[in-house]
Coordinates of C-alpha atoms in Angstrom, one line a residue:
M134 CA 0.0 0.0 0.0
E135 CA 1.4 3.4 -1.0
I136 CA 1.0 6.2 1.6
S137 CA 1.1 9.9 0.6
A138 CA 0.8 12.9 3.0
L139 CA -1.4 15.7 1.7
S140 CA -0.5 19.4 1.8
V141 CA -2.9 19.8 4.7
P142 CA -1.1 18.3 7.7
D143 CA -2.7 15.3 9.4
A144 CA -4.3 13.9 6.3
W145 CA -3.0 11.1 4.1
V146 CA -4.0 9.1 1.0
F147 CA -3.6 5.4 0.9
T148 CA -3.4 3.7 -2.5
P149 CA -3.8 -0.1 -2.4
R150 CA -2.2 -2.7 -4.6
Q151 CA -4.8 -4.4 -6.7
H152 CA -4.6 -8.0 -7.9
S153 CA -6.7 -8.8 -10.9
D154 CA -7.2 -12.0 -12.9
S155 CA -10.0 -13.7 -14.9
R156 CA -12.2 -13.9 -11.8
G157 CA -12.0 -10.2 -11.0
T158 CA -10.0 -8.0 -8.6
F159 CA -8.9 -8.3 -5.0
L160 CA -7.5 -5.5 -2.8
E161 CA -7.0 -4.5 0.8
W162 CA -8.8 -1.2 1.0
F163 CA -7.9 -0.6 4.7
R164 CA -5.0 -1.8 6.8
S165 CA -4.7 -0.7 10.4
D166 CA -0.9 -1.3 10.4
A167 CA -0.4 1.0 7.4
L168 CA -2.5 3.7 8.9
S169 CA -0.8 3.5 12.3
E170 CA 2.6 3.8 10.5
A171 CA 1.5 7.1 8.9
V172 CA -0.6 8.6 11.7
G173 CA 1.2 7.3 14.7
H174 CA -1.7 5.5 16.3
P175 CA -4.5 3.1 15.2
L176 CA -7.9 4.2 14.1
T177 CA -10.5 3.2 16.7
L178 CA -13.5 2.0 14.8
S179 CA -16.7 3.2 16.4
Q180 CA -19.0 3.7 13.4
A181 CA -19.2 2.9 9.7
N182 CA -21.2 5.1 7.3
H183 CA -22.2 4.7 3.7
S184 CA -23.7 7.4 1.4
I185 CA -25.0 7.1 -2.2
S186 CA -25.2 10.4 -4.1
R187 CA -26.4 11.7 -7.4
G188 CA -24.0 13.7 -9.6
G189 CA -23.4 17.2 -8.2
T190 CA -24.3 16.3 -4.6
L191 CA -22.1 18.3 -2.3
R192 CA -21.7 17.1 1.3
G193 CA -19.7 19.2 3.8
V194 CA -17.6 21.0 4.9
H195 CA -18.3 18.9 8.1
Y196 CA -16.3 18.7 11.4
S197 CA -17.0 18.0 15.0
E198 CA -15.8 19.6 18.3
V199 CA -12.4 18.7 19.7
P200 CA -12.1 16.7 21.9
P201 CA -13.1 14.0 20.9
S202 CA -14.0 15.1 17.4
Q203 CA -14.0 12.3 14.7
A204 CA -11.3 11.0 12.5
K205 CA -12.5 9.4 9.2
Y206 CA -11.1 6.9 6.7
V207 CA -13.0 7.5 3.4
T208 CA -13.2 5.5 0.2
C209 CA -15.4 5.5 -2.9
V210 CA -16.6 2.0 -3.7
R211 CA -18.7 3.0 -6.8
G212 CA -18.3 6.0 -9.2
R213 CA -16.2 9.0 -8.6
V214 CA -16.0 11.9 -6.1
L215 CA -13.9 14.9 -5.6
D216 CA -12.9 15.0 -1.9
C217 CA -11.6 18.0 -0.1
V218 CA -9.8 18.2 3.3
V219 CA -9.9 21.7 4.7
D220 CA -7.7 23.0 7.5
I221 CA -10.2 24.8 9.8
R222 CA -8.0 24.6 12.9
T223 CA -7.4 28.2 14.2
G224 CA -3.8 28.9 14.7
S225 CA -2.6 26.3 12.2
P226 CA 0.2 27.3 9.9
T227 CA -2.0 26.1 7.0
F228 CA -5.4 27.5 8.3
G229 CA -7.9 28.1 5.5
T230 CA -6.1 25.9 2.9
F231 CA -7.3 22.7 1.4
A232 CA -6.2 19.5 -0.4
A233 CA -8.3 17.9 -3.1
V234 CA -8.2 14.2 -4.0
V235 CA -10.2 12.2 -6.5
L236 CA -11.6 9.0 -5.0
D237 CA -13.0 6.4 -7.4
D238 CA -13.7 2.8 -8.1
V239 CA -10.6 2.6 -10.3
D240 CA -7.6 3.5 -8.1
R241 CA -9.7 2.7 -5.0
R242 CA -7.8 5.1 -2.8
G243 CA -8.6 5.7 0.9
L244 CA -8.4 9.1 2.5
Y245 CA -7.6 9.6 6.2
V246 CA -8.9 12.8 7.8
A247 CA -7.7 13.5 11.3
E248 CA -9.8 15.0 14.1
G249 CA -10.4 18.7 13.8
L250 CA -10.1 18.9 10.0
G251 CA -13.0 19.8 7.7
H252 CA -14.2 17.3 5.2
A253 CA -16.3 17.7 2.1
F254 CA -16.9 15.9 -1.2
M255 CA -18.9 16.3 -4.5
A256 CA -20.2 13.3 -6.4
L257 CA -18.8 13.5 -10.0
T258 CA -21.0 10.6 -11.2
D259 CA -24.5 9.4 -10.5
D260 CA -25.0 6.9 -7.7
A261 CA -21.5 7.6 -6.3
A262 CA -21.1 5.4 -3.2
V263 CA -18.8 6.4 -0.4
S264 CA -18.0 4.4 2.7
Y265 CA -16.5 5.9 5.9
L266 CA -14.8 4.4 8.9
C267 CA -15.2 6.7 11.9
S268 CA -13.3 6.9 15.2
T269 CA -16.3 8.1 17.3
P270 CA -20.0 7.9 16.9
F271 CA -22.0 10.7 15.4
T272 CA -23.1 13.2 18.1
P273 CA -25.5 15.8 16.7
G274 CA -24.8 18.5 19.3
R275 CA -21.1 18.5 18.5
E276 CA -21.3 18.4 14.7
H277 CA -20.8 21.6 12.7
G278 CA -20.2 22.8 9.2
V279 CA -18.6 25.5 7.1
N280 CA -20.3 26.5 3.8
P281 CA -18.6 24.5 1.0
L282 CA -19.3 27.3 -1.4
D283 CA -17.5 29.9 0.7
P284 CA -15.7 32.0 -1.9
D285 CA -12.7 32.6 0.4
L286 CA -12.1 28.9 0.6
A287 CA -12.5 28.6 -3.2
L288 CA -12.8 24.8 -3.2
P289 CA -12.4 23.4 -6.7
W290 CA -15.8 22.0 -7.4
P291 CA -16.3 21.4 -11.1
E292 CA -18.1 24.3 -12.8
E293 CA -20.1 21.9 -15.1
L294 CA -22.0 20.4 -12.1
T295 CA -24.7 22.2 -10.2
P296 CA -24.1 21.8 -6.5
L297 CA -26.8 20.0 -4.6
L298 CA -26.7 20.8 -0.9
S299 CA -28.7 19.8 2.1
D300 CA -30.6 22.7 3.8
K301 CA -28.2 22.6 6.7
D302 CA -25.1 22.8 4.5
A303 CA -26.6 25.6 2.4
V304 CA -26.9 27.9 5.4
A305 CA -23.7 26.9 7.1
P306 CA -21.4 29.9 8.0
T307 CA -18.4 30.9 6.0
L308 CA -15.0 30.1 7.5
K309 CA -14.6 33.7 8.7
E310 CA -18.1 33.7 10.3
A311 CA -17.4 30.3 12.0
E312 CA -14.1 31.7 13.3
S313 CA -15.6 34.9 14.6
A314 CA -18.3 32.9 16.4
G315 CA -15.7 30.7 18.1
L316 CA -17.0 27.5 16.5
L317 CA -13.8 26.2 15.0
P318 CA -11.4 23.8 16.7
S319 CA -8.0 25.1 17.6
Y320 CA -4.7 23.8 16.3
R321 CA -3.3 23.6 19.8
D322 CA -6.2 21.4 21.0
C323 CA -5.9 19.2 18.0
Q324 CA -2.2 18.7 18.5
A325 CA -2.7 17.8 22.1
L326 CA -5.4 15.3 21.1
Y327 CA -3.1 13.7 18.5
A328 CA -0.3 13.4 21.1
T329 CA -2.6 11.7 23.5
L330 CA -3.8 9.2 20.8
R331 CA -0.2 8.5 19.8
A332 CA 0.7 7.8 23.5
L333 CA -2.3 5.5 24.0
G334 CA -1.6 3.7 20.8
A335 CA 2.1 3.1 21.4
P336 CA 3.1 -0.6 22.0
A337 CA 4.0 -1.5 25.6
G338 CA 7.6 -0.6 26.3
G339 CA 7.9 1.2 23.0
A340 CA 8.3 4.8 22.1
P341 CA 5.1 6.8 21.7

């Protein structure tokens, strides 16, 4: 499995090796050891989600309060999506920047999004199916969003597709509005959480 760090710190792309023959294709779409090697700790699996979206559907930018927030490992099992990781952590050296990755059923990449980062994707095909492994359960009172059409973020959604948003996402605040309202996670709190997770995930007698 090939592991690549994104330009937004604490997000990685995992590209699996695929084995094909006359019967079809086999791959390991998630490996805990590979993720632990990159992130520094295992992904605790608390919830698995699955969405099916028509072309143009835009979900996000979603995040949850830190701590505990929610880390995600995302893959597209059918069709194609454009996935964006947004650094919404106040005080981060890369605050307000994003990294965009195409997830599809050809390369079958997985995307890890650490706690405190914003996450959004647009379906580029009809019936695009996305599966997520999540580190914590969904907690409505701690879930928030930033408007994915915020012009200051300038996320690279394809112009040929009309964005289809939920009512909640359509009225979500801009990044500046969310920052002014004190709704965003801090980089300091996120780094403290990551350090705690690395210490808890270190093997007995080993270095954290």
